[in-house]
Coordinates of C-alpha atoms and ligand atoms in Angstrom, one line a residue:
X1 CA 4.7 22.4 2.3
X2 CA 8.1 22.5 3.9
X3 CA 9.1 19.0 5.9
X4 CA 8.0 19.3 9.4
X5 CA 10.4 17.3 11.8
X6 CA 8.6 14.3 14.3
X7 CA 12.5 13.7 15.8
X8 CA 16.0 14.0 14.8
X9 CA 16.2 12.7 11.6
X10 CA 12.2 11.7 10.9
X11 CA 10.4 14.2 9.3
X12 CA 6.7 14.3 8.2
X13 CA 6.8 15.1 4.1
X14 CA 3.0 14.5 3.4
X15 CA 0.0 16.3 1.5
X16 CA -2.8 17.8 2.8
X17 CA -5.9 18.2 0.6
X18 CA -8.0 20.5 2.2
X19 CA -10.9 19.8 -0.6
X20 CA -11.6 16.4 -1.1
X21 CA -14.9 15.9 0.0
X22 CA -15.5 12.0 -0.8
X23 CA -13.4 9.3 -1.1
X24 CA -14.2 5.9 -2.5
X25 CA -17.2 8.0 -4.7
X26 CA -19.1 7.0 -1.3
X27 CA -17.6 8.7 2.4
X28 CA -18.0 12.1 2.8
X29 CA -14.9 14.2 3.9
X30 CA -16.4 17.1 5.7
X31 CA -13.0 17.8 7.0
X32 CA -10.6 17.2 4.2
X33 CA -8.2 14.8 4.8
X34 CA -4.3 14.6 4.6
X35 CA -1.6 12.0 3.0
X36 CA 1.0 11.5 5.8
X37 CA 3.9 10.4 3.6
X38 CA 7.6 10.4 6.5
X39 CA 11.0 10.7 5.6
X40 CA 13.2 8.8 7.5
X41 CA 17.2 9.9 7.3
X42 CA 19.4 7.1 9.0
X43 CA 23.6 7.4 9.1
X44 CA 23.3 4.8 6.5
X45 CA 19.9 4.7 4.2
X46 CA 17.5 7.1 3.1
X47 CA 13.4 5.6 3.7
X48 CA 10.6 7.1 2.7
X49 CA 7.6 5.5 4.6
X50 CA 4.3 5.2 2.3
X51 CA 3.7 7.7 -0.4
X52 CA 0.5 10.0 -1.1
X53 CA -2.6 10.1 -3.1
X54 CA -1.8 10.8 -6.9
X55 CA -3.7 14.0 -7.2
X56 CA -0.9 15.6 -4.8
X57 CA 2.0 13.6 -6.5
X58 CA 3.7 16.9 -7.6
X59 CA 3.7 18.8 -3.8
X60 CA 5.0 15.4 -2.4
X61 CA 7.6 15.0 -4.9
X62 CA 8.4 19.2 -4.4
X63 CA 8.6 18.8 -0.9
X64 CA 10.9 16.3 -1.0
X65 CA 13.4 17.9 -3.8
X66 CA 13.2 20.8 -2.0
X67 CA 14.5 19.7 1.0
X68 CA 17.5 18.0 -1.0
X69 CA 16.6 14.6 -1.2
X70 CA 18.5 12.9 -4.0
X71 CA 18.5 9.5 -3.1
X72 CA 16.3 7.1 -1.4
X73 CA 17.1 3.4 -0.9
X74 CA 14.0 2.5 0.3
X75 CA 10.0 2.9 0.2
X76 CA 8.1 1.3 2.9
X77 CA 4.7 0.5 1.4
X78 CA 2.8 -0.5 4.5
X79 CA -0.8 -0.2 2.6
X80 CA -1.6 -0.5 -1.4
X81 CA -4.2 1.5 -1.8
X82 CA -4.0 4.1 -3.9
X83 CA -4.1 7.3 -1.9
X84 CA -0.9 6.4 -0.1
X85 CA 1.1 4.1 -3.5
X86 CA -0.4 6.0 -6.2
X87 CA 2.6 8.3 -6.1
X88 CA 5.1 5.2 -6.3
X89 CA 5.7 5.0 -9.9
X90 CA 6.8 8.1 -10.1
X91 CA 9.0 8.3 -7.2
X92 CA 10.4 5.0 -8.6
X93 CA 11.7 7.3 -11.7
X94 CA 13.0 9.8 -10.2
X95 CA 15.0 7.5 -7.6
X96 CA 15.5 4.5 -9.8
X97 CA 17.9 2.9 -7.4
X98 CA 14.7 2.8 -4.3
X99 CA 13.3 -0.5 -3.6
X100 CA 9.9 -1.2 -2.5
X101 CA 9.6 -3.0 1.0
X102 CA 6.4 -4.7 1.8
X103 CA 4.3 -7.8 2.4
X104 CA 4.8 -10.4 0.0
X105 CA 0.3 -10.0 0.0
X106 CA 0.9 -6.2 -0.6
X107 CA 3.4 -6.4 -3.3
X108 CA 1.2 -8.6 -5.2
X109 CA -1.6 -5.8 -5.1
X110 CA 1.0 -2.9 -6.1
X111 CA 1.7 -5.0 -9.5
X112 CA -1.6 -5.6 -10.0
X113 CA -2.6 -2.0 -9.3
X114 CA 0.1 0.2 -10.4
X115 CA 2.3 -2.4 -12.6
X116 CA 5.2 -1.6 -10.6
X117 CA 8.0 -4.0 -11.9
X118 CA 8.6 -7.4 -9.6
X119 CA 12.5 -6.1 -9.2
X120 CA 11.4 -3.2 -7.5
X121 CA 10.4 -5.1 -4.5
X122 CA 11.8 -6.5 -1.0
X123 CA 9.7 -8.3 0.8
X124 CA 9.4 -8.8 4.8
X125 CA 8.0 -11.5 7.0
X126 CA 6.2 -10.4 10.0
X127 CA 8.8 -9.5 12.8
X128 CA 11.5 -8.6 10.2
X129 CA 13.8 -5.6 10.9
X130 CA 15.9 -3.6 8.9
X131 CA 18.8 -1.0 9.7
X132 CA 19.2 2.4 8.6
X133 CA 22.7 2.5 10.2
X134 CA 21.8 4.7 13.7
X135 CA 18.4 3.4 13.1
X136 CA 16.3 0.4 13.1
X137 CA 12.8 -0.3 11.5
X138 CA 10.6 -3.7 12.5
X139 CA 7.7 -4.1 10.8
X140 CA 4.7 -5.5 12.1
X141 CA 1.7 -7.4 10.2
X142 CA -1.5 -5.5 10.9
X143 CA -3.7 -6.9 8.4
X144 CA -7.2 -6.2 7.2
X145 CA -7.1 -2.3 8.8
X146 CA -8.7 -2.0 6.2
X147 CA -6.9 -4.3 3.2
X148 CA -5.6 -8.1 3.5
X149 CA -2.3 -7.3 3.1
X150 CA -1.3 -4.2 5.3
X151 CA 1.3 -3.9 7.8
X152 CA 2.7 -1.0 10.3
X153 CA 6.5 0.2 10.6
X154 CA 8.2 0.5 14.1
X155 CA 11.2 2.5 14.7
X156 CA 12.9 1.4 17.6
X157 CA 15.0 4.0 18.7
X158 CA 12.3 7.0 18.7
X159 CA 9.6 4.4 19.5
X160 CA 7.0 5.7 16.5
X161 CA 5.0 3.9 15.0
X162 CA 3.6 4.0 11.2
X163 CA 0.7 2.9 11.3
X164 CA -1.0 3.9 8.1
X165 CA -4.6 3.7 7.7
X166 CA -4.6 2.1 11.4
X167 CA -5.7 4.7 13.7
X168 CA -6.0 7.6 11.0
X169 CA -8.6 10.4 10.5
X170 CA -9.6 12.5 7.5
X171 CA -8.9 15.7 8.9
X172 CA -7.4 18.5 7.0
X173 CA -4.9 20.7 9.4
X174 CA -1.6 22.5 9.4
X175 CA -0.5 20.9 12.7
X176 CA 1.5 18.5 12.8
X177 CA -0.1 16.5 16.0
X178 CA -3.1 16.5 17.5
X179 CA -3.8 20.0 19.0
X180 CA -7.4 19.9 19.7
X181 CA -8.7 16.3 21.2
X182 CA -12.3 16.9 20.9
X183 CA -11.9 17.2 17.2
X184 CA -9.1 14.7 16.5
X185 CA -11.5 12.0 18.4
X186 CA -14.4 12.9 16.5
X187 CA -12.6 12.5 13.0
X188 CA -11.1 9.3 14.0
X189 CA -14.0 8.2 15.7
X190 CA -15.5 8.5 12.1
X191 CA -13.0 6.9 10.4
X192 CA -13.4 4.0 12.3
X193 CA -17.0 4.0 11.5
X194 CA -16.4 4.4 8.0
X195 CA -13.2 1.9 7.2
X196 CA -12.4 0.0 10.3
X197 CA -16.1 -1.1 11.8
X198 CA -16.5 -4.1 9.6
X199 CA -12.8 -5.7 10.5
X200 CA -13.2 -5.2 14.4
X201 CA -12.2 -8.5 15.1
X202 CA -9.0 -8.7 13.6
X203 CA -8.4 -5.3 14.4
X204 CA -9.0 -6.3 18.4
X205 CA -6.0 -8.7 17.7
X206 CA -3.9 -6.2 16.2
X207 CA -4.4 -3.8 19.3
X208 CA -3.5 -6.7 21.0
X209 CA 0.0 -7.2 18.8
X210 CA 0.7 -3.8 20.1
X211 CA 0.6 -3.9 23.7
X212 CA 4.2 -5.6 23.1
X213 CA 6.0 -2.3 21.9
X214 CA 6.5 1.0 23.9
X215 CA 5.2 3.2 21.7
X216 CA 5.4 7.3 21.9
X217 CA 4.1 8.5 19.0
X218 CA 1.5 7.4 16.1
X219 CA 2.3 8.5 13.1
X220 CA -0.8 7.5 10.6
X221 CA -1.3 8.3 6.8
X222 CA -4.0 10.5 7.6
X223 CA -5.0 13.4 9.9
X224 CA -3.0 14.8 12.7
X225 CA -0.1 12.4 14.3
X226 CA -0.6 11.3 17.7
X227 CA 2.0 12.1 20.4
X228 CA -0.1 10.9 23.0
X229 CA -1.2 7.8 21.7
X230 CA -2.5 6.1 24.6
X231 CA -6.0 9.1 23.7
X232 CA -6.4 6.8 20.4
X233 CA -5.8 3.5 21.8
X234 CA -8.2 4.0 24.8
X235 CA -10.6 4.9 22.0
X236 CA -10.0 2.5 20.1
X237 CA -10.6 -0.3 22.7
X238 CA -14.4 1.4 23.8
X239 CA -14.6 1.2 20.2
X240 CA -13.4 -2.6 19.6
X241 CA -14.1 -4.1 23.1
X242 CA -16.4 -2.2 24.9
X243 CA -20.6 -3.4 25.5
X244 CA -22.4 -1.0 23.0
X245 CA -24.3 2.0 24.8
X246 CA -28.0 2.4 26.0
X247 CA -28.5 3.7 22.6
X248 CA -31.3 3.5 19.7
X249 CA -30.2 4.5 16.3
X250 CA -33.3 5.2 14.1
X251 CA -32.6 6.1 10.5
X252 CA -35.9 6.5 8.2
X253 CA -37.3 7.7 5.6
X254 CA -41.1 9.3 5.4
X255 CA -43.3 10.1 1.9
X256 CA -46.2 11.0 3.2
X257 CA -45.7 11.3 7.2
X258 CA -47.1 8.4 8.5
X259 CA -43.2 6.9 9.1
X260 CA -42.3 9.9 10.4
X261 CA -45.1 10.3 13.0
X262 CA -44.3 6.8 14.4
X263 CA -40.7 7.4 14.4
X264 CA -41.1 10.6 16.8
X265 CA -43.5 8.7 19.1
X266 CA -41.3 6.1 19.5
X267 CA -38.5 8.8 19.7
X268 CA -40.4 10.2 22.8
X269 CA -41.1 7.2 24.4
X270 CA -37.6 5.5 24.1
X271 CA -36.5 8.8 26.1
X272 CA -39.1 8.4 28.8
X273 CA -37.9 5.0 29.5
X274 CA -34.1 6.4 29.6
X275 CA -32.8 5.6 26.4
X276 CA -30.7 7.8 24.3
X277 CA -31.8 8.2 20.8
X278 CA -30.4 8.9 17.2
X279 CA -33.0 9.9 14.9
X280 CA -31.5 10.1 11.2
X281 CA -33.8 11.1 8.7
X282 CA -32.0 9.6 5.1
X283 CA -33.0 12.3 2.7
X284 CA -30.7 14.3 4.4
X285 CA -28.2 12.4 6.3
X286 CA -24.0 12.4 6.1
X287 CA -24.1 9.0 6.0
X288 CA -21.0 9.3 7.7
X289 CA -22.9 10.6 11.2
X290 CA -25.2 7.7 10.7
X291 CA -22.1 5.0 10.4
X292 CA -20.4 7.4 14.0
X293 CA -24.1 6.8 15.9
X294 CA -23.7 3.2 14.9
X295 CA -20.0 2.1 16.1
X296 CA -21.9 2.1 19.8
X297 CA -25.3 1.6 19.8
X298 CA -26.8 -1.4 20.9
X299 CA -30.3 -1.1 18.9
X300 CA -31.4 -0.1 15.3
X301 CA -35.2 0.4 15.3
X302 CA -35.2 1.1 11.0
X303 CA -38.4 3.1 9.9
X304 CA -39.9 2.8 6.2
X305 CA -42.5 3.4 3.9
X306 CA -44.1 0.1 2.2
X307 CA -43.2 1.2 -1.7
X308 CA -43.1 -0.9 -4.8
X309 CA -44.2 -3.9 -2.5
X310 CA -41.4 -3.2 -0.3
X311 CA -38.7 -0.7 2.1
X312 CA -38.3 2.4 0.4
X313 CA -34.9 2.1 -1.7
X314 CA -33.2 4.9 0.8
X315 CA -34.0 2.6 3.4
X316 CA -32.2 -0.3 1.1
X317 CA -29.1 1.5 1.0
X318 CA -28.6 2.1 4.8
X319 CA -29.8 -1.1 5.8
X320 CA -27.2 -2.6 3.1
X321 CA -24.3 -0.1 4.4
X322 CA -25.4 -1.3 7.5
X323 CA -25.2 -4.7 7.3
X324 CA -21.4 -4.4 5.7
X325 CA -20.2 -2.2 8.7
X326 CA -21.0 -5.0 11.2
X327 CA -21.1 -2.9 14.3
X328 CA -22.2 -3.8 17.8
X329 CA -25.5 -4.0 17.7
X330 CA -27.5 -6.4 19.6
X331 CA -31.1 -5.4 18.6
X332 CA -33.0 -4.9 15.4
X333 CA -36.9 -3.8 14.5
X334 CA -38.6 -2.1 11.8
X335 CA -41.4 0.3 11.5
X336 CA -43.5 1.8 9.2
X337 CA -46.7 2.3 7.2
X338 CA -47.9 0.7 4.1
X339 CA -51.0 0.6 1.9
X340 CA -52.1 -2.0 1.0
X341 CA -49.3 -5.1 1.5
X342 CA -45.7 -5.9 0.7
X343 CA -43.1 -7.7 1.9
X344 CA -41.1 -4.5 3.6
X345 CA -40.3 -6.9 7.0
X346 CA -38.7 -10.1 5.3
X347 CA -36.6 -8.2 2.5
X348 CA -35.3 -5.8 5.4
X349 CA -34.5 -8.7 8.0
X350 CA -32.8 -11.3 5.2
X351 CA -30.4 -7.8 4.5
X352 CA -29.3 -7.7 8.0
X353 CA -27.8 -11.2 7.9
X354 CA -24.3 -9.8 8.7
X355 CA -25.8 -8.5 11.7
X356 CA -25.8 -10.2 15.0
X357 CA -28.9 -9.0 16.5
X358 CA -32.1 -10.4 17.9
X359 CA -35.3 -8.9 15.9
X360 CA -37.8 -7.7 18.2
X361 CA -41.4 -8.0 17.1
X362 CA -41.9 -5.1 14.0
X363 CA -44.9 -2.2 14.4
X364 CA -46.2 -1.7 11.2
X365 CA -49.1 1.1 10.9
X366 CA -51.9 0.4 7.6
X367 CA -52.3 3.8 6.8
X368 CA -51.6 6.5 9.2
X369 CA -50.6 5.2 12.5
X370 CA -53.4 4.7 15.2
X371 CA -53.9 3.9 19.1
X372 CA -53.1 0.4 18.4
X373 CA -50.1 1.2 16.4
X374 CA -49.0 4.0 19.3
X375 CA -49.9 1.7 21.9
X376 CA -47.2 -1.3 19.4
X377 CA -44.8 1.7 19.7
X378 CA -44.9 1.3 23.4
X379 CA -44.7 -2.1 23.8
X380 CA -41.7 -2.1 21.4
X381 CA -40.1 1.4 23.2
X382 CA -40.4 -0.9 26.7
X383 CA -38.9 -3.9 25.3
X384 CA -36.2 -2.2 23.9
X385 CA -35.6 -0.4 27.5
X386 CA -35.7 -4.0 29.3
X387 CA -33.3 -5.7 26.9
X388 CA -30.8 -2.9 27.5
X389 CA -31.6 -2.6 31.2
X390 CA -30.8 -6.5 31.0
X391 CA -27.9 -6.1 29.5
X392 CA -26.3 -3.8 31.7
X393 CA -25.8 -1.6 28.6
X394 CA -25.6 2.1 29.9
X395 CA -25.4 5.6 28.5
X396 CA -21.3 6.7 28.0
X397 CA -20.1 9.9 27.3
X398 CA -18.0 10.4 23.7
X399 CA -13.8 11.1 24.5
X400 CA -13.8 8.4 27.0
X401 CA -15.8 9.5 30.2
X402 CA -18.1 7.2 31.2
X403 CA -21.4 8.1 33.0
X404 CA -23.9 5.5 34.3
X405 CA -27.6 6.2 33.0
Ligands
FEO1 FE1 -5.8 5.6 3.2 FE2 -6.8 2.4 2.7 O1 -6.1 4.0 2.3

């Protein structure tokens, strides 16, 4: 694609891959997803501002010969992974005289990844700036969104920042900034989920570093650009900061029904008491929409089978990814059937030690559940209501509007 201009001068010289539908062999892209790479021209020097995913190396490096780019003085490499510096060695060949700028953490990681000679690189220090002539770039440490070693590039003058991964979405689309809200909120709110959820804490000081620029436009390395950015910083601090929602998320799995027929009871009763559900049955759950339901729920009630003398291995895997996202949640149980024993409860709780959640007492049926085991259901269904009532954890819309319930 041709170079779409941001401002006079900055222009967005990316890849869009409108296929890709995993990344990492693990997160589903039901959207596609783009490689924002930006060309900035200054009186003085030429930057190019991260680089795309190897698999579009040729349309990066098209777009940019195209637009008659014969010399670049430098690459900002705000992030080492691979879909945005997989590109680098070649760009490096074809403009032999660029130098890399980046953390001294990240440069470490682009030798070890990419064997990128150690003369290609300048290094910055947090807070360092650099001038293009008519411009002026500071660059700002944003670590672990989602790598140690990441930072963001500010241009002063037009007030954009580059923020990388930081505030991205996969989300495949010919426009150059967000056009439709709904759907740029839903993709980011994803990618949060996804890649952000288990470094919330550092990422609530990073938000934090920001509130000390003016900032216009948010330019990230994937999905649409942001020229409203205060819609993705709002979200981001519900996200970050905010109590998690009057929610239940319930992901199961069933063999022979019995899970299944106590996780609809307790569906039903957890919405006669006022609580919202998210019911997620495993065998056929994005896992992405499971990771979404969890960045602001406040309780996961996990139903499984007892099988192999423990939680059915579906189960395994979503308590696992789980337990590496870290998000919100406050509450934990289990439910279930078995046959004839096991040990589903105490390999399920020791797997949710990243977790910071009280467990409330499990329901586990012998057989097909029963009165006493509907009747458990309740008792667990009003508990869960009370500790959220307690809480003062209530229902809020997605896209920021709030609505007591
Ligand atoms: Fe888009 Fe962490 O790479």
């Amino acid at each position: 694609m041709k170079p779409k201009e941001l401002r006079p001068g900055v222009y967005w010289v990316g890849a869009i891959d409108w296929d890709r539908r995993l990344f990492d062999s693990l997160i589903p892209l039901p959207d596609g997803t783009s490689y924002n790479s930006y060309l900035i021209r200054g009186s003085q020097k030429t930057v190019l501002i991260d680089a795309v995913d190897p698999s579009m190396q040729d349309i990066s490096i098209n777009c940019l010969t195209d637009f008659g780019i014969t010399h670049i003085d430098y690459v900002v490499a705000n992030h080492a992974e691979q879909d945005h510096s997989g590109t680098l060695p070649r760009i490096l060949e074809i403009f032999p005289e660029t130098r890399v700028i980046c953390t001294p953490r990240c440069k470490g990681l682009l030798i070890d990844l990419l064997m990128i000679p150690e003369e290609k690189f300048a290094t910055v220090a947090e807070g360092d700036t650099l001038s293009l002539g008519d411009k002026t770039l500071e660059f700002i440490y944003t670590p672990w969104v989602h790598w140690p070693e990441t930072m963001s590039t500010y241009l002063l003058e037009e007030k954009i920042l580059f923020s990388c991964d930081f505030f991205g979405s996969h989300l495949a689309t010919t426009s150059l900034y967000v056009t439709d809200k709904g759907q740029a909120y839903d993709a980011a709110k994803r990618y949060y989920a996804e890649i952000m959820m288990p470094y919330r804490t550092t990422i609530a000081k990073n938000l934090k570093k920001l509130d000390n620029y003016a900032i216009d436009i948010i330019a990230t390395s994937h999905g649409p650009v942001y020229d409203e950015p205060e819609f993705i910083m709002k979200a981001y601090q519900t996200w970050v900061f905010d109590q998690p929602t009057n929610t239940v998320v319930i992901p199961f799995t069933s063999m022979h029904n019995s899970t299944r027929k106590m996780v609809e009871y307790l569906v039903a009763a957890l919405d006669e008491r006022g609580v919202a559900v998210q019911q997620f049955d495993l065998e056929v759950t994005d896992l992405g929409k499971l990771a979404v339901a969890l960045v602001e729920a406040a309780t996961v009630v996990v139903g499984t089978p007892t099988v192999l003398a423990g939680p059915h291995p579906n189960v395994v895997s979503a308590v696992f990814l789980a337990n590496a996202l870290r998000p919100k949640l406050r509450f934990a149980s289990i439910i279930g059937s078995y046959g004839w024993g096991g040990r589903t409860v105490e390999q399920l709780t020791a797997m949710m030690h990243n977790l910071k959640v009280d467990i409330l007492e499990p329901v586990l049926s012998k057989g097909f559940p029963k009165e006493p085991d509907f009747k458990a259901l309740d008792t667990l269904a009003a508990t869960i209501s009370e500790k959220h009532r307690e809480n003062d954890f209530v229902w809020r819309f997605s896209r920021g509007n709030e609505k007591q319930g």
